[in-house]
Coordinates of C-alpha atoms in Angstrom, one line a residue:
M13 CA -46.8 -33.3 -50.4
Y14 CA -49.9 -35.4 -49.8
G15 CA -51.6 -34.3 -53.1
E16 CA -49.8 -36.9 -55.1
T17 CA -49.5 -40.7 -55.0
G18 CA -47.2 -43.1 -56.8
E19 CA -46.2 -46.7 -57.1
A20 CA -43.1 -47.9 -55.2
D21 CA -40.1 -49.2 -57.1
R22 CA -38.7 -52.6 -56.1
E23 CA -36.0 -50.9 -54.0
M24 CA -37.2 -47.5 -52.9
Y25 CA -34.6 -45.4 -51.1
I26 CA -35.8 -42.3 -49.3
L27 CA -33.4 -39.9 -47.4
G28 CA -34.9 -37.9 -44.6
I29 CA -33.3 -34.8 -43.2
S30 CA -33.7 -32.6 -40.1
A31 CA -31.6 -29.4 -39.9
L32 CA -31.5 -25.7 -39.3
Y33 CA -32.9 -25.7 -35.8
H34 CA -31.0 -28.1 -33.5
D35 CA -29.9 -31.7 -33.5
A36 CA -29.5 -32.0 -37.3
A37 CA -29.6 -35.6 -38.6
A38 CA -30.1 -37.8 -41.6
A39 CA -31.9 -41.1 -42.0
L40 CA -32.2 -43.5 -44.9
I41 CA -34.9 -46.1 -45.4
C42 CA -35.2 -48.8 -48.1
D43 CA -38.6 -50.3 -48.8
G44 CA -39.7 -49.0 -45.4
E45 CA -36.9 -50.5 -43.5
I46 CA -34.3 -48.3 -41.7
V47 CA -30.9 -48.7 -43.2
A48 CA -29.0 -46.0 -41.3
A49 CA -29.5 -42.9 -39.2
A50 CA -27.2 -40.5 -37.4
Q51 CA -26.9 -37.1 -35.9
E52 CA -24.5 -34.6 -37.5
E53 CA -22.9 -33.7 -34.2
R54 CA -21.3 -37.2 -34.0
F55 CA -19.2 -36.4 -37.1
S56 CA -18.7 -32.7 -36.8
R57 CA -18.0 -32.9 -33.0
I58 CA -20.1 -29.8 -32.5
K59 CA -22.7 -30.7 -29.8
H60 CA -26.3 -30.3 -31.0
D61 CA -25.0 -29.3 -34.5
W62 CA -27.9 -27.7 -36.4
A63 CA -26.3 -27.3 -39.8
I64 CA -27.2 -29.2 -42.9
P65 CA -26.0 -32.7 -42.1
R66 CA -23.6 -33.3 -44.9
N67 CA -21.6 -35.9 -43.0
A68 CA -24.6 -37.8 -41.7
M69 CA -26.1 -37.8 -45.2
R70 CA -22.9 -39.1 -46.7
Y71 CA -22.7 -41.8 -44.1
C72 CA -26.3 -43.0 -44.7
M73 CA -25.7 -43.3 -48.5
N74 CA -22.4 -45.0 -48.1
E75 CA -23.9 -47.5 -45.7
A76 CA -26.4 -48.4 -48.5
G77 CA -23.8 -48.1 -51.3
I78 CA -25.8 -45.6 -53.3
A79 CA -25.4 -42.1 -54.7
A80 CA -27.8 -39.1 -54.7
G81 CA -29.1 -40.1 -58.1
D82 CA -30.3 -43.4 -56.7
L83 CA -32.6 -41.8 -54.2
D84 CA -36.3 -42.0 -54.9
A85 CA -37.0 -39.1 -52.6
V86 CA -35.3 -36.6 -50.4
V87 CA -37.5 -35.3 -47.6
Y88 CA -37.2 -32.4 -45.1
Y89 CA -39.0 -32.5 -41.7
D90 CA -40.4 -29.0 -41.5
D91 CA -42.4 -26.6 -43.8
P92 CA -40.3 -23.4 -44.3
V93 CA -43.3 -21.5 -45.6
L94 CA -45.3 -22.1 -42.5
T95 CA -42.3 -21.2 -40.3
L96 CA -42.0 -17.9 -42.2
D97 CA -45.8 -17.4 -41.7
R98 CA -45.3 -17.8 -37.9
F99 CA -42.3 -15.5 -38.0
L100 CA -44.2 -12.7 -39.8
A101 CA -47.2 -13.1 -37.6
G102 CA -45.0 -12.9 -34.5
M103 CA -43.5 -9.6 -35.7
A104 CA -46.9 -8.2 -36.4
A105 CA -48.3 -9.2 -33.0
S106 CA -45.3 -8.0 -31.0
K107 CA -45.3 -4.5 -32.6
K108 CA -42.6 -2.8 -30.4
A109 CA -40.5 -6.0 -30.4
A110 CA -40.7 -6.6 -34.1
G111 CA -37.2 -5.2 -34.7
K112 CA -35.8 -7.6 -32.0
I113 CA -37.6 -10.6 -33.5
F114 CA -36.3 -9.6 -37.0
E115 CA -32.7 -9.2 -35.8
K116 CA -32.7 -12.5 -33.9
S117 CA -34.4 -14.9 -36.2
F118 CA -34.7 -13.5 -39.8
G119 CA -31.4 -15.1 -40.9
E120 CA -32.5 -18.5 -39.6
V121 CA -35.9 -18.3 -41.3
C122 CA -34.2 -17.4 -44.6
D123 CA -31.9 -20.4 -44.3
K124 CA -34.9 -22.7 -44.1
M125 CA -36.5 -21.0 -47.2
W126 CA -33.5 -22.1 -49.3
V127 CA -33.0 -25.5 -47.7
A128 CA -33.5 -27.4 -50.9
D129 CA -30.5 -25.7 -52.5
Q130 CA -28.4 -26.2 -49.4
I131 CA -29.2 -29.9 -49.3
R132 CA -28.6 -30.3 -53.1
D133 CA -25.2 -28.7 -52.8
C134 CA -24.3 -31.2 -50.0
I135 CA -25.2 -34.4 -51.7
G136 CA -23.8 -34.0 -55.2
G137 CA -26.1 -31.5 -56.9
Q138 CA -29.2 -33.7 -57.2
L139 CA -32.2 -34.2 -54.9
G140 CA -32.8 -37.8 -55.9
K141 CA -34.4 -39.1 -59.1
R142 CA -37.0 -36.3 -59.2
D143 CA -34.5 -33.6 -58.1
R144 CA -37.0 -31.9 -55.8
L145 CA -37.4 -31.8 -52.1
L146 CA -40.5 -33.2 -50.5
I147 CA -41.8 -31.5 -47.3
V148 CA -43.4 -33.1 -44.3
Q149 CA -44.7 -30.8 -41.6
H150 CA -42.8 -30.9 -38.3
H151 CA -45.3 -32.7 -36.0
M152 CA -46.3 -35.1 -38.7
S153 CA -42.6 -36.0 -38.9
H154 CA -42.6 -36.5 -35.1
A155 CA -45.8 -38.6 -35.3
A156 CA -44.4 -40.8 -38.1
S157 CA -41.1 -41.3 -36.3
A158 CA -43.1 -42.7 -33.3
F159 CA -45.9 -44.7 -35.0
Y160 CA -44.3 -46.4 -38.0
P161 CA -41.3 -48.0 -36.2
S162 CA -43.6 -49.1 -33.3
P163 CA -44.7 -52.7 -32.9
Y164 CA -48.4 -51.6 -33.2
S165 CA -50.7 -51.6 -36.2
H166 CA -52.9 -49.0 -34.5
A167 CA -52.1 -46.4 -31.8
A168 CA -53.0 -43.0 -30.4
I169 CA -50.2 -40.5 -31.0
L170 CA -49.0 -37.7 -28.8
T171 CA -46.3 -35.3 -29.9
L172 CA -44.9 -32.5 -27.7
D173 CA -42.0 -30.1 -28.3
G174 CA -41.0 -26.5 -28.4
V175 CA -42.4 -25.5 -31.7
G176 CA -42.5 -26.7 -35.3
E177 CA -44.0 -24.3 -37.8
W178 CA -47.0 -23.2 -35.7
N179 CA -47.7 -26.4 -33.7
T180 CA -46.3 -27.2 -30.3
T181 CA -48.5 -30.2 -29.4
A182 CA -50.5 -32.7 -31.5
I183 CA -52.8 -35.6 -30.8
G184 CA -53.3 -38.1 -33.6
Y185 CA -54.2 -41.6 -34.6
G186 CA -52.2 -44.1 -36.6
L187 CA -53.8 -47.1 -38.4
D188 CA -51.7 -49.4 -40.7
N189 CA -50.0 -47.0 -43.1
K190 CA -52.0 -43.8 -42.3
I191 CA -51.7 -41.1 -39.7
E192 CA -54.2 -38.4 -38.9
L193 CA -53.4 -35.5 -36.6
I194 CA -56.7 -34.7 -35.0
Q195 CA -56.1 -31.8 -32.5
K196 CA -53.2 -29.4 -32.1
I197 CA -52.0 -26.6 -29.8
D198 CA -50.2 -23.7 -31.5
F199 CA -47.4 -21.3 -30.6
P200 CA -46.8 -19.5 -28.3
H201 CA -48.5 -21.9 -26.0
S202 CA -45.8 -24.6 -25.8
L203 CA -45.1 -27.2 -23.1
G204 CA -41.5 -27.5 -24.4
L205 CA -40.9 -23.7 -24.3
F206 CA -42.6 -23.5 -20.9
Y207 CA -40.2 -26.1 -19.5
S208 CA -37.2 -24.4 -21.2
A209 CA -38.2 -21.2 -19.5
F210 CA -37.5 -22.8 -16.2
T211 CA -34.3 -24.4 -17.6
Y212 CA -33.1 -20.9 -18.5
F213 CA -34.1 -19.3 -15.2
C214 CA -32.3 -22.0 -13.3
G215 CA -29.1 -21.3 -15.1
F216 CA -29.0 -24.1 -17.7
R217 CA -28.9 -23.7 -21.5
V218 CA -32.2 -23.8 -23.5
N219 CA -32.4 -26.9 -25.7
Y220 CA -29.3 -28.3 -24.0
G221 CA -29.9 -28.4 -20.3
D222 CA -33.6 -29.5 -19.9
Y223 CA -32.4 -33.0 -18.8
K224 CA -30.4 -31.3 -16.1
L225 CA -33.5 -29.6 -14.7
M226 CA -35.2 -33.0 -14.7
G227 CA -32.3 -34.5 -12.8
L228 CA -32.4 -31.7 -10.3
A229 CA -36.1 -32.0 -9.6
P230 CA -35.9 -34.9 -7.0
Y231 CA -33.7 -32.8 -4.7
G232 CA -36.5 -30.2 -4.3
Q233 CA -40.1 -30.0 -3.2
P234 CA -42.9 -28.8 -5.5
V235 CA -43.5 -25.7 -3.3
Y236 CA -44.0 -23.5 -6.4
Y237 CA -46.7 -25.6 -8.0
D238 CA -49.6 -23.4 -6.9
V239 CA -47.7 -20.3 -8.0
I240 CA -47.1 -21.8 -11.4
V241 CA -50.7 -23.0 -12.1
K242 CA -52.2 -19.7 -10.8
N243 CA -49.9 -17.4 -12.6
L244 CA -48.1 -19.0 -15.5
V245 CA -50.2 -21.7 -17.1
N246 CA -53.9 -22.4 -17.3
I247 CA -54.4 -26.2 -17.6
K248 CA -57.7 -27.6 -18.8
E249 CA -59.1 -31.0 -17.9
D250 CA -58.4 -32.2 -21.5
G251 CA -54.7 -31.3 -21.1
S252 CA -54.9 -28.3 -23.3
F253 CA -53.1 -25.3 -21.8
R254 CA -52.4 -21.6 -22.3
L255 CA -49.4 -19.7 -21.1
N256 CA -49.7 -16.3 -19.4
L257 CA -47.4 -14.4 -21.8
E258 CA -47.0 -11.5 -19.3
Y259 CA -44.3 -13.6 -17.7
F260 CA -42.4 -14.8 -20.8
D261 CA -40.2 -13.1 -23.4
F262 CA -39.4 -15.8 -26.0
Q263 CA -42.4 -14.7 -28.1
N264 CA -40.8 -11.2 -28.4
G265 CA -37.4 -12.4 -29.5
G266 CA -35.8 -11.9 -26.1
G267 CA -34.8 -14.3 -23.4
M268 CA -37.1 -17.0 -22.2
T269 CA -38.4 -15.1 -19.1
N270 CA -38.8 -11.4 -18.1
E271 CA -38.7 -9.3 -15.0
A272 CA -42.2 -10.3 -13.9
F273 CA -41.2 -13.9 -13.9
A274 CA -38.1 -13.1 -11.8
E275 CA -40.3 -11.1 -9.3
L276 CA -42.7 -14.1 -9.0
F277 CA -39.8 -16.3 -7.9
G278 CA -38.1 -13.9 -5.6
G279 CA -35.1 -12.6 -7.6
D280 CA -33.0 -12.8 -10.8
R281 CA -32.2 -16.0 -12.6
R282 CA -29.3 -18.2 -11.5
L283 CA -26.3 -17.5 -13.6
P284 CA -24.6 -20.4 -15.4
E285 CA -22.0 -22.2 -13.2
A286 CA -23.2 -20.4 -10.0
A287 CA -24.1 -22.4 -6.9
I288 CA -27.4 -24.2 -7.1
T289 CA -29.7 -23.1 -4.3
R290 CA -32.8 -24.5 -2.7
R291 CA -34.9 -22.2 -4.9
E292 CA -33.7 -23.9 -8.1
M293 CA -34.2 -27.4 -6.7
D294 CA -37.8 -26.5 -5.7
M295 CA -38.5 -24.8 -9.0
A296 CA -37.3 -27.9 -10.8
A297 CA -39.5 -30.1 -8.7
S298 CA -42.5 -27.8 -9.3
V299 CA -42.3 -27.5 -13.0
Q300 CA -41.7 -31.2 -13.3
K301 CA -45.0 -31.9 -11.5
V302 CA -46.8 -29.5 -13.8
V303 CA -45.4 -31.2 -16.9
E304 CA -46.4 -34.6 -15.6
E305 CA -49.9 -33.4 -14.9
I306 CA -50.3 -32.0 -18.5
V307 CA -48.9 -35.1 -20.1
V308 CA -51.2 -37.4 -18.2
K309 CA -54.3 -35.3 -19.0
L310 CA -53.3 -35.1 -22.7
A311 CA -52.9 -38.9 -22.8
R312 CA -56.4 -39.4 -21.2
H313 CA -57.9 -37.0 -23.8
A314 CA -56.1 -38.8 -26.6
K315 CA -57.7 -42.0 -25.5
V316 CA -61.1 -40.4 -25.6
I317 CA -60.9 -38.7 -29.0
T318 CA -59.2 -41.6 -30.8
G319 CA -61.1 -44.4 -29.2
E320 CA -57.7 -46.2 -28.8
K321 CA -57.5 -48.3 -25.6
E322 CA -54.4 -50.3 -26.1
N323 CA -51.5 -48.4 -27.6
L324 CA -49.9 -44.9 -27.3
V325 CA -46.8 -43.7 -29.1
M326 CA -45.0 -40.5 -28.3
A327 CA -42.3 -38.2 -29.9
G328 CA -41.1 -34.7 -29.7
G329 CA -38.5 -33.3 -27.3
V330 CA -40.8 -33.4 -24.3
A331 CA -41.2 -37.2 -24.8
L332 CA -37.5 -37.5 -23.7
N333 CA -38.7 -36.5 -20.2
C334 CA -38.4 -40.1 -18.8
V335 CA -39.7 -39.1 -15.4
A336 CA -43.0 -38.0 -17.0
N337 CA -43.0 -41.1 -19.1
G338 CA -42.7 -43.2 -16.0
V339 CA -45.6 -41.5 -14.3
L340 CA -47.7 -41.9 -17.5
R341 CA -46.8 -45.6 -17.5
R342 CA -47.9 -46.1 -13.9
E343 CA -51.2 -44.3 -14.6
E344 CA -52.1 -47.3 -16.9
I345 CA -54.2 -45.2 -19.3
F346 CA -53.0 -47.4 -22.1
Q347 CA -51.8 -51.0 -22.0
N348 CA -48.7 -50.2 -24.0
I349 CA -46.5 -47.1 -24.5
Y350 CA -43.8 -46.7 -27.1
V351 CA -41.4 -43.8 -27.1
Q352 CA -38.9 -43.9 -29.9
P353 CA -35.3 -43.4 -28.9
A354 CA -34.5 -40.3 -31.0
A355 CA -37.7 -38.6 -30.0
G356 CA -36.3 -35.1 -30.4
D357 CA -35.7 -33.2 -33.7
A358 CA -33.1 -35.7 -34.8
G359 CA -35.8 -38.4 -35.1
G360 CA -37.7 -36.1 -37.4
A361 CA -35.3 -37.1 -40.1
L362 CA -36.5 -40.6 -39.9
G363 CA -40.1 -39.6 -39.4
C364 CA -40.3 -37.5 -42.6
A365 CA -38.7 -40.3 -44.6
L366 CA -41.2 -42.9 -43.3
S367 CA -44.1 -40.5 -43.8
A368 CA -43.2 -40.1 -47.4
Y369 CA -42.9 -43.8 -47.9
Y370 CA -46.3 -44.7 -46.4
Q371 CA -48.4 -41.6 -47.0
F372 CA -47.0 -40.0 -50.1
Y373 CA -46.2 -43.3 -52.0
G374 CA -49.0 -45.3 -50.3
N375 CA -46.9 -48.4 -49.6
K376 CA -48.2 -51.2 -47.4
R377 CA -46.9 -51.3 -43.8
V378 CA -45.5 -54.5 -42.3
V379 CA -45.4 -54.2 -38.5
S380 CA -42.2 -55.4 -36.9
Y381 CA -41.3 -55.8 -33.2
N382 CA -37.8 -54.4 -33.6
S383 CA -37.8 -52.2 -36.7
F384 CA -35.7 -49.7 -34.9
R385 CA -33.0 -52.3 -34.5
G386 CA -32.2 -51.3 -30.9
S387 CA -31.4 -47.8 -32.2
F388 CA -28.0 -49.1 -33.4
L389 CA -28.2 -47.4 -36.8
G390 CA -24.9 -45.4 -36.9
P391 CA -21.5 -46.3 -38.2
A392 CA -19.4 -49.3 -37.1
Y393 CA -15.7 -49.8 -37.5
S394 CA -13.9 -52.9 -38.5
Q395 CA -11.4 -54.6 -36.3
D396 CA -8.6 -54.0 -38.9
D397 CA -9.4 -50.3 -39.0
I398 CA -9.2 -50.1 -35.2
K399 CA -6.0 -52.0 -34.9
Q400 CA -4.4 -49.9 -37.7
M401 CA -5.3 -46.7 -35.8
L402 CA -3.8 -48.0 -32.6
D403 CA -0.7 -49.4 -34.2
N404 CA -0.1 -46.1 -36.0
K405 CA -0.1 -44.4 -32.6
S406 CA 2.0 -47.2 -31.0
V407 CA -0.7 -47.8 -28.5
P408 CA -0.5 -50.9 -26.4
Y409 CA -3.5 -53.1 -26.2
H410 CA -4.7 -56.7 -25.3
E411 CA -6.3 -58.6 -28.1
Y412 CA -8.9 -61.3 -27.5
R413 CA -9.7 -63.9 -30.1
Q414 CA -13.4 -63.1 -30.3
C415 CA -16.0 -61.1 -28.6
G416 CA -17.1 -63.7 -26.2
D417 CA -16.9 -65.0 -22.6
E418 CA -13.2 -64.4 -22.2
I419 CA -13.3 -60.6 -23.0
F420 CA -16.7 -60.3 -21.1
D421 CA -15.2 -61.9 -18.0
T422 CA -12.2 -59.6 -18.2
I423 CA -14.5 -56.5 -18.4
A424 CA -16.5 -57.8 -15.5
E425 CA -13.4 -58.3 -13.4
L426 CA -12.3 -54.7 -14.2
L427 CA -15.8 -53.4 -13.0
N428 CA -15.6 -55.5 -9.9
R429 CA -12.3 -53.8 -9.1
Q430 CA -14.0 -50.4 -9.3
K431 CA -12.5 -49.6 -12.6
V432 CA -14.4 -47.2 -15.0
V433 CA -14.6 -48.8 -18.5
G434 CA -15.3 -47.2 -21.9
I435 CA -17.2 -49.5 -24.3
F436 CA -16.9 -48.9 -28.1
Q437 CA -18.5 -51.7 -30.2
G438 CA -20.9 -52.3 -33.1
R439 CA -23.0 -49.6 -34.7
M440 CA -23.4 -46.3 -32.9
E441 CA -26.7 -45.4 -31.3
F442 CA -29.2 -43.0 -33.0
G443 CA -30.6 -40.6 -30.4
P444 CA -29.3 -39.0 -27.2
R445 CA -28.9 -42.2 -25.1
A446 CA -25.9 -44.5 -25.1
L447 CA -27.2 -48.1 -24.9
G448 CA -24.0 -50.2 -24.6
H449 CA -22.3 -49.5 -27.9
R450 CA -20.8 -46.1 -27.1
S451 CA -21.1 -46.2 -23.3
I452 CA -19.0 -45.7 -20.1
I453 CA -19.9 -48.4 -17.6
A454 CA -19.1 -48.9 -13.9
D455 CA -20.1 -50.9 -10.8
P456 CA -23.5 -49.7 -9.4
R457 CA -22.8 -51.0 -5.9
S458 CA -20.4 -48.2 -4.9
P459 CA -21.8 -45.3 -3.0
Q460 CA -19.0 -43.0 -4.3
M461 CA -19.3 -44.0 -8.0
Q462 CA -21.9 -41.3 -8.9
A463 CA -19.7 -38.5 -7.7
K464 CA -16.5 -40.1 -9.2
L465 CA -18.1 -40.4 -12.6
N466 CA -19.5 -36.9 -12.6
L467 CA -16.4 -35.1 -11.3
S468 CA -13.5 -37.2 -12.7
I469 CA -14.8 -38.7 -15.9
K470 CA -17.7 -36.6 -17.2
Y471 CA -16.6 -33.3 -15.7
R472 CA -20.2 -32.3 -15.0
E473 CA -22.4 -31.3 -12.1
S474 CA -22.2 -33.6 -9.1
F475 CA -26.0 -33.9 -8.7
R476 CA -26.5 -35.5 -12.1
P477 CA -27.9 -39.1 -11.8
F478 CA -26.7 -42.1 -13.8
A479 CA -28.8 -44.8 -15.4
P480 CA -28.8 -48.5 -14.7
S481 CA -28.6 -51.1 -17.5
V482 CA -30.1 -54.3 -16.2
L483 CA -30.5 -57.8 -17.6
S484 CA -34.0 -58.0 -19.0
E485 CA -34.9 -61.2 -17.1
R486 CA -33.8 -59.6 -13.8
K487 CA -35.5 -56.1 -14.1
Q488 CA -38.2 -56.9 -11.5
D489 CA -35.5 -58.0 -9.0
Y490 CA -34.4 -54.4 -8.9
F491 CA -37.1 -52.2 -10.2
I492 CA -40.9 -52.0 -10.0
M493 CA -41.6 -52.5 -13.7
D494 CA -43.2 -55.2 -15.7
Y495 CA -42.3 -53.9 -19.2
E496 CA -39.2 -53.6 -21.3
S497 CA -37.3 -50.3 -21.5
P498 CA -34.6 -50.8 -24.1
Y499 CA -34.1 -47.2 -24.9
M500 CA -33.7 -45.8 -21.4
L501 CA -36.9 -43.6 -21.7
F502 CA -38.8 -44.6 -18.6
C503 CA -38.1 -44.0 -14.9
A504 CA -39.1 -46.7 -12.5
P505 CA -39.0 -46.9 -8.7
T506 CA -36.3 -49.2 -7.2
R507 CA -37.6 -52.2 -5.2
Q508 CA -38.3 -51.1 -1.7
Q509 CA -36.5 -54.0 -0.1
L510 CA -33.2 -52.7 -1.6
D511 CA -33.5 -49.3 -0.1
S512 CA -31.2 -48.5 2.8
D513 CA -32.1 -46.3 5.7
F514 CA -32.0 -43.0 3.9
S515 CA -34.2 -40.0 3.9
L516 CA -33.9 -36.9 1.7
T517 CA -35.2 -34.9 4.7
D518 CA -31.9 -35.6 6.4
Y519 CA -30.3 -33.5 3.7
L520 CA -32.5 -30.5 3.7
N521 CA -30.6 -28.9 6.6
T522 CA -27.1 -29.7 5.4
G523 CA -26.6 -26.5 3.2
Q524 CA -26.1 -26.3 -0.5
D525 CA -23.4 -28.8 -1.1
L526 CA -25.0 -31.8 -2.9
L527 CA -22.1 -34.3 -2.3
P528 CA -23.2 -35.4 1.2
V529 CA -26.6 -36.6 -0.1
I530 CA -25.1 -38.1 -3.3
N531 CA -22.6 -40.2 -1.4
R532 CA -25.1 -41.6 1.0
K533 CA -25.9 -45.3 0.4
R534 CA -29.6 -45.2 -0.7
S535 CA -29.8 -48.8 -1.9
D536 CA -27.7 -51.9 -2.8
I537 CA -27.2 -50.2 -6.2
P538 CA -26.6 -46.6 -4.9
A539 CA -24.7 -45.3 -8.0
V540 CA -27.9 -45.6 -10.1
T541 CA -30.5 -44.9 -7.4
H542 CA -31.6 -41.3 -7.5
V543 CA -32.5 -39.5 -4.3
D544 CA -36.2 -40.2 -4.8
Y545 CA -35.5 -43.9 -5.2
S546 CA -36.0 -43.8 -8.9
A547 CA -33.9 -44.8 -11.8
R548 CA -33.9 -44.3 -15.6
V549 CA -33.8 -47.9 -16.6
Q550 CA -32.4 -49.7 -19.7
T551 CA -33.4 -53.3 -20.0
V552 CA -30.9 -55.4 -22.0
D553 CA -31.8 -58.5 -23.9
K554 CA -29.6 -61.0 -25.7
D555 CA -31.2 -60.8 -29.1
T556 CA -31.1 -57.1 -29.6
N557 CA -27.9 -56.2 -27.8
P558 CA -25.8 -59.4 -27.5
Y559 CA -22.4 -57.8 -26.7
F560 CA -23.6 -55.6 -23.9
Y561 CA -25.8 -58.5 -22.6
G562 CA -22.6 -60.6 -22.5
I563 CA -20.9 -58.0 -20.3
L564 CA -23.9 -57.8 -17.9
K565 CA -24.1 -61.6 -17.7
A566 CA -20.4 -61.9 -16.9
F567 CA -20.7 -59.3 -14.2
E568 CA -23.7 -61.2 -12.8
R569 CA -21.7 -64.5 -12.7
L570 CA -18.9 -62.8 -10.9
T571 CA -20.8 -60.6 -8.4
G572 CA -24.5 -61.8 -8.4
C573 CA -25.4 -58.2 -9.5
G574 CA -27.3 -58.0 -12.8
V575 CA -26.9 -54.2 -13.2
V576 CA -24.2 -51.9 -14.3
V577 CA -23.9 -48.1 -14.4
N578 CA -24.3 -46.9 -18.0
T579 CA -23.6 -43.3 -19.1
S580 CA -22.8 -41.9 -22.6
F581 CA -19.2 -42.1 -23.8
N582 CA -18.4 -38.4 -23.8
V583 CA -17.4 -35.5 -21.5
R584 CA -19.4 -32.4 -20.8
G585 CA -19.9 -30.2 -23.8
E586 CA -18.9 -32.9 -26.4
P587 CA -21.1 -35.3 -28.4
I588 CA -21.0 -39.0 -27.8
V589 CA -17.9 -40.5 -29.5
C590 CA -18.4 -41.8 -33.0
S591 CA -15.0 -43.1 -34.2
P592 CA -12.2 -45.1 -32.5
E593 CA -10.1 -41.9 -32.6
D594 CA -12.9 -40.1 -30.6
A595 CA -13.0 -42.9 -28.1
Y596 CA -9.3 -43.0 -27.6
H597 CA -9.0 -39.3 -27.2
C598 CA -11.8 -39.2 -24.6
F599 CA -10.2 -42.2 -22.8
M600 CA -6.9 -40.4 -22.6
N601 CA -8.3 -37.1 -21.5
T602 CA -10.3 -38.4 -18.6
E603 CA -9.6 -40.6 -15.6
M604 CA -11.2 -43.6 -17.3
D605 CA -9.4 -46.8 -16.3
A606 CA -9.9 -49.0 -19.4
L607 CA -11.1 -48.8 -23.0
V608 CA -12.7 -51.6 -24.9
L609 CA -12.6 -51.4 -28.7
E610 CA -14.5 -54.4 -30.0
N611 CA -12.3 -57.3 -28.9
L612 CA -9.3 -55.1 -27.8
I613 CA -8.8 -53.8 -24.3
L614 CA -6.6 -50.8 -23.4
L615 CA -5.5 -50.2 -19.8
K616 CA -4.8 -46.6 -18.8
E617 CA -1.6 -47.5 -16.8
E618 CA -0.1 -49.0 -19.9
Q619 CA -0.7 -46.0 -22.2
P620 CA 2.0 -43.5 -23.2
D621 CA 1.6 -40.2 -21.5
S622 CA 1.4 -38.4 -24.8
E623 CA -2.0 -36.8 -24.7
K624 CA -2.5 -33.9 -22.3
R625 CA -5.9 -33.2 -20.9
E626 CA -7.5 -30.2 -22.5
D627 CA -10.4 -28.3 -21.0
R628 CA -12.1 -28.3 -24.4
Y629 CA -15.6 -28.6 -23.2
E630 CA -17.8 -25.6 -22.5
P631 CA -20.7 -25.2 -20.1
D632 CA -23.9 -26.8 -21.4

């Protein structure tokens, strides 16, 4: 891809695509500015959908009012030839396991080899004006997705994930419109796969449940840390690492771990949906500590080899580990850290498009403070469309003249009465976090709210924590943080003076039921205070997120509290809602109390009892 250069047209449209692994997505840029971006799962309603993102591509082009023939380039985020090379090398190295590797992965590898034809068929038979697919390597896509939307003209770059082609980790440097990847770590030595091995062993789904393992970690103690660093992973001072493959099976086409791994931890893996024991809690705490250590060492090394002292940008699935990000922030290795909100594979769609625009076409970069537009890059729905949908269903609702203080005050009053409220407004978020446009919100002051939301609204494990959304100007009243966190990608400690007389040690002898510790009042905002007194914070400012800011401000006027609980608008096993129909269905099939659709409010007690709850979700 980088062997050619060209001059940019006046309006240059580039479509980026990630697909055929997990979290397929499409992103469209025009003259370097992000027009639209969305994950395919939001349209198909298949969680983590990996297929060619035909719906997301169609949405992006419709948002710009263009057709496939208007595209200057179509770009894919991964090199299929290098992926095939890794696949064949893996078969050769595994010998006895070659048949298993072939059976498990050959079809997926072949799909990637014909990705150009598949994309062409989905967007009208033409891959842009040139009718050919540009390729950007996987970790370059991650690096570009982090650096180019960042507010920095120069930065060290750190990308960490499972694997892309051969690479699992990369350190690079970005300057103006150029990115150079300086050092890499290759498969099978992968921090993402290492963490996923523990996800699998603790009974959660690989690529789907890593965040559950992160949420479980504070309940345990890192008692297995020495076992892990002595047996499973060799960590160097520069952050580079090597896995002891005698304990893993992913490289052989099998499960993530093997019998030796199980023996090391005293027995077989926990089965999905089985009771979570002290072992799983301690394993989660231990592997989290190891990941944090590696990330910090890699960042220190990145500072040395790039000479960059001010800025670090991060992407890749491991960059979604907000606990590790919070630790890295507190180490103060760099003055500034930027993690883009769709840091996983979905963000690769944006990264490859931006890489093509700047590195293939050689366009000049203009640095912007908010080029990511708050991550609100998905579809929005007009008030007329929403009302028509509701009227067709004969759904009762309350209409407000405009999205302003009157509706905000009403929402605040509902929250104060301990009601759980679904919020659907504006453009949908790009990335895994709901940031106030497709959110479920509640009062953080209730000790019972975490359990209520998990068990009656989200239908998920009771131990899972919830995030606080806080007025930007009041963040330091509640959390020890002097920086903005608009994308909910950093964990910060709660202010000590808010903490109640609570000790996790009190829980250690209470047995395996997590509800007693969850329902203990740990602070004045217990619903968003994890058991280690941390929180995954979203700061909300008026300029970027005015509607959600209005809700928080109204809640503050009513209660004095500048924080609300914010969780994604979905139930377990389903993607975040995209359309008004998705939102209404989720509202009616949970114990949510109210639904806000732009300037309309629906109350559950007024709804016709016409939609029966379906257990449509599956364990994830």
